[in-house]
Coordinates of N, CA, C and O in Angstrom, one line a residue:
M1 N 0.8 -1.3 0.0 CA 0.0 0.0 0.0 C 0.8 1.2 -0.1 O 1.8 1.4 0.8
N2 N 0.6 2.2 -1.0 CA 1.1 3.4 -0.9 C 0.6 4.3 0.1 O -0.5 4.6 0.0
S3 N 1.4 4.8 1.0 CA 0.6 5.6 2.1 C 0.4 7.1 1.7 O 0.0 7.8 2.5
K4 N 1.2 7.4 0.7 CA 1.0 8.9 0.3 C 0.9 8.9 -1.2 O 1.6 8.3 -1.9
S5 N 0.1 10.0 -1.5 CA -0.1 10.2 -3.0 C -0.4 11.6 -3.2 O -1.0 12.3 -2.5
C6 N 0.0 12.2 -4.5 CA -0.6 13.4 -4.8 C -1.0 13.4 -6.4 O -0.5 12.9 -7.2
I7 N -2.2 14.1 -6.4 CA -2.9 14.1 -7.6 C -3.0 15.6 -8.1 O -3.6 16.4 -7.4
T8 N -2.5 16.0 -9.2 CA -2.5 17.3 -9.8 C -3.9 17.4 -10.5 O -4.3 16.6 -11.1
I9 N -4.5 18.7 -10.1 CA -5.9 18.8 -10.8 C -5.7 20.0 -11.6 O -5.4 21.2 -11.3
K10 N -6.0 19.7 -12.9 CA -5.8 20.7 -14.0 C -6.8 20.7 -14.9 O -7.3 21.7 -15.5
K11 N -7.5 19.3 -15.1 CA -8.6 19.2 -16.0 C -9.8 18.6 -15.3 O -9.6 17.9 -14.0
E12 N -10.9 18.5 -15.8 CA -12.1 18.2 -15.0 C -12.0 16.7 -14.8 O -12.4 16.2 -13.7
W13 N -11.3 15.9 -15.7 CA -11.2 14.5 -15.5 C -10.2 14.1 -14.3 O -10.3 13.0 -13.7
D14 N -9.4 15.1 -13.9 CA -8.6 14.8 -12.7 C -9.2 14.7 -11.5 O -8.9 14.0 -10.4
I15 N -10.5 15.3 -11.4 CA -11.4 15.3 -10.3 C -11.8 13.7 -10.1 O -11.8 13.2 -9.0
V16 N -12.0 13.0 -11.2 CA -12.4 11.7 -11.2 C -11.3 10.9 -10.6 O -11.5 9.9 -9.7
G17 N -10.1 11.1 -11.2 CA -8.9 10.3 -10.7 C -8.6 10.6 -9.1 O -8.3 9.6 -8.5
A18 N -8.8 11.7 -8.7 CA -8.6 12.0 -7.3 C -9.6 11.3 -6.4 O -9.3 10.7 -5.4
R19 N -10.8 11.3 -6.9 CA -11.9 10.6 -6.2 C -11.7 9.2 -6.0 O -11.8 8.6 -5.0
Q20 N -11.2 8.5 -7.2 CA -11.0 7.0 -7.2 C -9.7 6.8 -6.4 O -9.8 5.9 -5.7
S21 N -8.7 7.7 -6.5 CA -7.5 7.3 -5.7 C -7.8 7.3 -4.1 O -7.4 6.4 -3.4
G22 N -8.7 8.3 -3.7 CA -9.0 8.4 -2.3 C -9.9 7.3 -1.9 O -9.7 6.7 -0.8
R23 N -10.9 6.9 -2.7 CA -11.6 5.7 -2.4 C -10.9 4.4 -2.3 O -10.9 3.6 -1.4
D24 N -9.9 4.2 -3.3 CA -9.1 3.0 -3.2 C -8.1 3.0 -2.0 O -8.2 1.9 -1.3
L25 N -7.6 4.1 -1.6 CA -6.8 4.1 -0.4 C -7.6 4.0 0.8 O -7.1 3.2 1.6
A26 N -8.7 4.4 1.0 CA -9.7 4.3 2.0 C -10.2 2.8 2.1 O -10.0 2.2 3.2
N27 N -10.3 2.1 1.1 CA -10.6 0.7 1.0 C -9.4 0.0 1.5 O -9.5 -0.9 2.3
D28 N -8.1 0.4 1.0 CA -7.0 -0.4 1.4 C -6.7 -0.4 2.9 O -6.2 -1.4 3.4
I29 N -7.0 0.8 3.7 CA -6.8 0.8 5.1 C -8.0 0.3 5.9 O -8.0 0.4 7.1
G30 N -9.1 0.0 5.2 CA -10.1 -0.7 6.0 C -11.4 0.0 6.1 O -12.3 -0.3 7.0
F31 N -11.6 1.2 5.6 CA -12.8 1.9 5.7 C -14.0 1.1 4.9 O -13.8 0.6 3.9
G32 N -15.2 1.2 5.5 CA -16.4 0.6 5.1 C -16.8 1.4 3.9 O -16.4 2.4 3.6
S33 N -17.7 0.8 3.0 CA -18.3 1.3 2.0 C -18.9 2.7 2.2 O -18.8 3.7 1.4
V34 N -19.6 2.8 3.3 CA -20.2 4.3 3.6 C -19.2 5.4 3.7 O -19.3 6.5 3.2
D35 N -18.1 5.1 4.5 CA -17.1 6.0 4.8 C -16.3 6.2 3.5 O -15.8 7.3 3.2
Q36 N -16.0 5.1 2.8 CA -15.5 5.4 1.4 C -16.1 6.4 0.5 O -15.5 7.2 -0.1
A37 N -17.5 6.1 0.6 CA -18.2 7.2 -0.2 C -18.1 8.6 0.3 O -18.1 9.5 -0.4
R38 N -18.2 8.8 1.7 CA -18.0 10.0 2.2 C -16.7 10.5 2.0 O -16.5 11.8 1.6
I39 N -15.6 9.8 1.9 CA -14.3 10.4 1.6 C -14.2 10.8 0.2 O -13.6 11.9 -0.1
A40 N -14.9 9.8 -0.7 CA -14.8 10.1 -2.2 C -15.6 11.5 -2.4 O -15.1 12.3 -3.4
T41 N -16.7 11.6 -1.8 CA -17.5 12.9 -2.0 C -16.6 14.1 -1.6 O -16.7 15.2 -2.2
A42 N -16.0 13.9 -0.4 CA -15.2 15.3 0.0 C -14.1 15.5 -0.9 O -13.9 16.7 -1.3
I43 N -13.5 14.6 -1.5 CA -12.4 14.7 -2.4 C -12.9 15.3 -3.7 O -12.3 16.2 -4.1
S44 N -13.9 14.9 -4.1 CA -14.7 15.3 -5.3 C -14.9 16.7 -5.1 O -14.6 17.6 -6.1
E45 N -15.6 17.2 -4.0 CA -15.8 18.7 -3.7 C -14.6 19.5 -3.7 O -14.5 20.6 -4.3
M46 N -13.5 19.0 -2.9 CA -12.3 19.7 -2.9 C -11.6 20.0 -4.2 O -11.1 21.0 -4.5
A47 N -11.5 18.8 -5.0 CA -10.9 18.8 -6.3 C -11.6 19.8 -7.3 O -11.1 20.5 -8.1
R48 N -13.2 19.7 -7.2 CA -13.9 20.6 -8.0 C -13.7 22.1 -7.6 O -13.6 22.9 -8.6
N49 N -13.6 22.3 -6.3 CA -13.2 23.8 -5.9 C -11.9 24.2 -6.6 O -11.7 25.3 -7.1
I50 N -10.9 23.3 -6.6 CA -9.7 23.7 -7.2 C -10.0 24.0 -8.7 O -9.4 24.9 -9.2
Y51 N -10.5 23.1 -9.4 CA -10.7 23.2 -10.8 C -11.7 24.4 -11.3 O -11.1 25.2 -12.0
L52 N -12.5 24.9 -10.4 CA -13.5 26.0 -10.7 C -13.0 27.2 -10.4 O -13.0 28.1 -11.0
Y53 N -12.3 27.2 -9.1 CA -11.9 28.6 -8.7 C -10.4 29.0 -8.9 O -10.0 30.1 -8.9
A54 N -9.6 27.9 -8.9 CA -8.0 28.2 -9.0 C -7.5 27.7 -10.3 O -6.3 28.0 -10.5
N55 N -8.2 27.0 -11.0 CA -7.7 26.4 -12.4 C -6.8 25.3 -12.1 O -6.7 24.2 -13.0
S56 N -6.0 25.1 -11.2 CA -4.9 23.9 -10.8 C -4.7 24.1 -9.5 O -4.7 25.1 -8.7
G57 N -4.3 22.8 -9.0 CA -3.7 22.7 -7.7 C -3.6 21.2 -7.5 O -3.3 20.4 -8.3
Q58 N -3.5 20.8 -6.2 CA -3.1 19.5 -5.9 C -4.0 19.0 -4.7 O -4.4 19.6 -3.8
I59 N -4.4 17.5 -4.7 CA -5.0 16.8 -3.8 C -4.0 15.8 -3.2 O -3.3 15.0 -4.1
N60 N -3.7 16.0 -2.0 CA -2.7 15.0 -1.5 C -3.5 14.1 -0.5 O -4.4 14.4 0.4
L61 N -3.1 12.8 -0.6 CA -3.7 11.7 0.3 C -2.6 11.1 1.1 O -1.5 10.7 0.6
E62 N -2.8 10.9 2.4 CA -1.9 10.4 3.2 C -2.5 9.6 4.4 O -3.4 9.9 5.1
V63 N -2.0 8.4 4.6 CA -2.5 7.5 5.7 C -1.8 8.0 6.9 O -0.5 8.2 6.9
I64 N -2.5 8.2 8.0 CA -2.0 8.8 9.2 C -2.2 7.8 10.4 O -3.1 6.9 10.2
E65 N -1.7 8.0 11.5 CA -1.9 7.2 12.6 C -1.7 8.1 13.9 O -0.8 8.9 13.9
N66 N -2.7 7.9 14.9 CA -2.6 8.7 16.1 C -2.9 7.8 17.2 O -4.1 7.4 17.3
E67 N -2.0 7.5 18.1 CA -2.3 6.7 19.3 C -3.0 5.3 18.8 O -4.1 5.0 19.4
G68 N -2.6 4.7 17.9 CA -3.1 3.3 17.3 C -4.3 3.4 16.5 O -4.7 2.4 16.1
T69 N -4.7 4.8 16.1 CA -5.9 4.7 15.3 C -5.4 5.3 13.9 O -4.6 6.2 13.9
V70 N -5.9 4.6 13.0 CA -5.3 4.8 11.6 C -6.5 5.9 10.9 O -7.6 5.7 11.2
G71 N -6.2 6.7 10.1 CA -6.9 7.6 9.4 C -6.4 8.0 8.0 O -5.3 7.6 7.7
L72 N -7.1 8.8 7.4 CA -6.8 9.3 6.1 C -6.8 10.8 6.1 O -7.7 11.4 6.6
K73 N -5.7 11.4 5.8 CA -5.5 12.9 5.7 C -5.6 13.3 4.2 O -4.8 12.7 3.4
I74 N -6.4 14.2 4.0 CA -6.5 14.8 2.7 C -6.3 16.3 2.5 O -6.9 17.1 3.4
S75 N -5.5 16.8 1.8 CA -5.3 18.2 1.5 C -5.4 18.6 0.2 O -5.1 17.9 -0.7
A76 N -6.1 19.7 0.1 CA -6.3 20.4 -1.3 C -5.6 21.7 -1.2 O -5.9 22.6 -0.3
I77 N -4.7 21.9 -2.2 CA -3.8 23.2 -2.1 C -3.9 23.8 -3.4 O -3.7 23.1 -4.5
D78 N -4.0 25.2 -3.4 CA -4.1 25.8 -4.8 C -3.5 27.2 -4.5 O -3.3 27.6 -3.5
D79 N -3.1 27.8 -5.7 CA -2.6 29.1 -5.7 C -3.6 30.0 -6.4 O -3.1 31.1 -7.0
G80 N -4.7 29.9 -6.1 CA -5.7 30.5 -6.8 C -6.1 31.9 -6.1 O -5.2 32.4 -5.3
P81 N -7.3 32.5 -6.4 CA -7.5 33.8 -5.8 C -7.9 33.9 -4.3 O -7.9 34.9 -3.7
G82 N -7.9 32.7 -3.8 CA -8.3 32.7 -2.3 C -9.7 32.9 -2.1 O -10.6 33.3 -2.9
I83 N -10.2 32.6 -0.8 CA -11.6 32.9 -0.4 C -11.7 34.2 0.4 O -11.1 34.3 1.4
K84 N -12.5 35.1 -0.2 CA -12.7 36.4 0.4 C -13.2 36.3 1.9 O -12.8 37.0 2.7
E85 N -14.3 35.6 1.9 CA -15.0 35.6 3.2 C -15.2 34.1 3.6 O -16.2 33.5 3.2
I86 N -14.3 33.6 4.4 CA -14.3 32.1 4.7 C -15.6 31.9 5.6 O -16.2 30.9 5.4
G87 N -15.9 32.7 6.5 CA -17.1 32.7 7.4 C -18.3 32.4 6.4 O -19.3 31.5 6.8
K88 N -18.5 33.1 5.4 CA -19.8 33.0 4.6 C -19.7 31.9 3.7 O -20.7 31.2 3.5
A89 N -18.4 31.5 3.2 CA -18.3 30.3 2.4 C -18.5 29.1 3.2 O -18.9 28.0 2.7
M90 N -18.5 29.1 4.6 CA -18.9 27.9 5.3 C -20.3 27.9 5.8 O -20.7 26.9 6.3
E91 N -21.1 28.8 5.3 CA -22.6 28.8 5.4 C -23.3 28.0 4.4 O -23.0 28.2 3.3
D92 N -24.2 27.1 4.7 CA -24.9 26.4 3.7 C -25.6 27.4 2.9 O -26.4 28.4 3.4
G93 N -25.7 27.2 1.5 CA -26.3 28.1 0.7 C -25.7 29.3 0.2 O -26.0 30.0 -0.9
Y94 N -24.4 29.4 0.6 CA -23.6 30.6 0.1 C -22.8 30.2 -1.1 O -22.1 29.2 -0.9
S95 N -22.8 30.9 -2.2 CA -21.9 30.6 -3.3 C -21.5 31.6 -4.0 O -22.5 32.6 -4.3
T96 N -20.4 31.7 -4.6 CA -20.1 32.8 -5.6 C -20.1 32.4 -7.1 O -20.1 33.2 -7.8
S97 N -20.4 31.0 -7.3 CA -20.4 30.6 -8.5 C -21.8 30.3 -9.1 O -22.1 29.8 -10.2
G98 N -22.9 30.5 -8.3 CA -24.2 30.1 -8.7 C -24.6 28.8 -8.4 O -25.7 28.3 -8.6
G99 N -23.8 28.1 -7.7 CA -24.1 26.7 -7.2 C -24.9 26.6 -6.0 O -25.5 27.6 -5.5
L100 N -25.0 25.4 -5.5 CA -25.8 25.1 -4.3 C -25.4 25.8 -3.1 O -26.0 26.0 -2.1
G101 N -24.0 26.0 -2.9 CA -23.3 26.5 -1.8 C -23.3 25.4 -0.6 O -23.4 25.7 0.6
A102 N -23.2 24.2 -1.0 CA -23.2 23.1 0.0 C -21.8 22.5 0.0 O -21.6 21.6 0.7
G103 N -20.7 23.0 -0.8 CA -19.5 22.3 -0.8 C -18.6 22.2 0.4 O -18.5 21.2 1.1
L104 N -18.2 23.5 0.9 CA -17.4 23.4 2.1 C -18.1 22.9 3.2 O -17.6 22.2 4.1
P105 N -19.3 23.4 3.6 CA -20.0 23.0 4.8 C -20.3 21.4 4.7 O -20.3 20.7 5.7
G106 N -20.6 21.0 3.6 CA -20.8 19.5 3.3 C -19.5 18.7 3.6 O -19.6 17.7 4.2
I107 N -18.3 19.1 3.0 CA -17.0 18.5 3.4 C -16.9 18.4 4.8 O -16.5 17.3 5.4
K108 N -17.1 19.5 5.6 CA -16.9 19.5 7.1 C -17.8 18.6 7.6 O -17.4 17.9 8.7
R109 N -19.1 18.4 7.2 CA -20.0 17.3 7.9 C -19.5 16.0 7.6 O -19.9 15.1 8.4
L110 N -19.0 15.8 6.4 CA -18.6 14.3 6.2 C -17.3 13.8 6.7 O -17.2 12.6 6.9
M111 N -16.4 14.7 7.0 CA -15.1 14.3 7.6 C -15.1 14.5 9.2 O -16.0 15.2 9.8
D112 N -14.1 14.0 9.8 CA -13.9 14.2 11.3 C -13.3 15.5 11.7 O -13.5 16.0 12.7
D113 N -12.4 15.8 10.9 CA -11.6 17.1 11.1 C -11.6 17.8 9.9 O -11.4 17.4 8.8
F114 N -11.6 19.2 10.1 CA -11.6 20.0 9.0 C -10.8 21.4 9.2 O -11.1 22.0 10.3
H115 N -9.9 21.8 8.5 CA -9.1 23.1 8.6 C -9.0 23.7 7.3 O -8.8 23.1 6.3
I116 N -9.3 25.0 7.3 CA -9.2 25.7 6.1 C -8.3 27.1 6.4 O -8.4 27.7 7.4
N117 N -7.5 27.3 5.4 CA -6.6 28.5 5.4 C -6.7 29.2 4.1 O -6.3 28.4 3.0
S118 N -7.0 30.4 3.9 CA -7.1 30.9 2.6 C -6.8 32.5 2.8 O -7.1 33.2 3.6
E119 N -5.9 32.9 1.6 CA -5.6 34.3 1.6 C -5.8 34.9 0.3 O -5.4 34.2 -0.7
E120 N -6.5 36.0 0.3 CA -6.8 36.6 -1.1 C -5.6 36.8 -1.9 O -4.6 37.3 -1.5
G121 N -5.6 36.3 -3.1 CA -4.4 36.4 -4.1 C -3.3 35.5 -3.8 O -2.4 35.4 -4.5
K122 N -3.5 34.7 -2.8 CA -2.4 33.7 -2.6 C -2.8 32.2 -2.5 O -1.9 31.3 -2.7
G123 N -4.0 31.8 -2.5 CA -4.4 30.7 -2.5 C -5.1 30.1 -1.2 O -5.4 30.7 -0.3
T124 N -5.6 28.9 -1.3 CA -6.3 28.0 -0.3 C -5.7 26.8 0.1 O -5.3 26.1 -0.8
E125 N -5.7 26.4 1.3 CA -5.5 25.1 1.7 C -6.6 24.4 2.6 O -6.8 25.2 3.7
I126 N -6.9 23.4 2.3 CA -7.9 22.8 3.1 C -7.5 21.4 3.4 O -7.0 20.6 2.6
V127 N -7.5 21.1 4.8 CA -6.9 19.8 5.4 C -8.1 19.2 6.1 O -8.7 19.7 7.0
V128 N -8.5 17.9 5.7 CA -9.5 17.2 6.5 C -9.0 15.8 6.7 O -7.9 15.3 6.1
M129 N -9.6 15.2 7.9 CA -9.2 13.8 8.2 C -10.4 13.1 8.5 O -11.4 13.5 9.0
K130 N -10.2 11.7 8.3 CA -11.3 10.8 8.6 C -10.5 9.6 9.3 O -9.6 9.2 8.8
W131 N -11.0 9.3 10.5 CA -10.5 8.3 11.4 C -11.3 6.9 11.2 O -12.5 6.9 11.2
L132 N -10.6 5.9 11.1 CA -11.1 4.5 11.1 C -11.6 4.2 12.5 O -10.8 4.2 13.5
R133 N -12.9 3.7 12.5 CA -13.5 3.3 13.9 C -13.7 1.8 13.9 O -13.8 1.2 13.0

């Protein structure tokens, strides 16, 4: 099992590759099908945000361990325009692209840990974790 991987997001099809890589890694470390779907959905949203708002970036997948518990850490990193109002972006229904505005708050609900850092003009980093139970 490869415990780390990096998927570059430049094309819409890269979203599919990132999603599948995350699902495969989640399966390899023992996540059940429901959590695999949650992880794949979160990765899909993160990769789609990179594609739509920053044009390119990376999805990093890493198997982690803390006090005997195994988990999956996923980070989405881009050098895009950044998020002007993170607080609003975390509200259900808020969107700057005309979408449903469910992406970031949805990712937070699907995962166990969620961290976001964004600066206008410098990019965004989102780090999420899911722990195996």
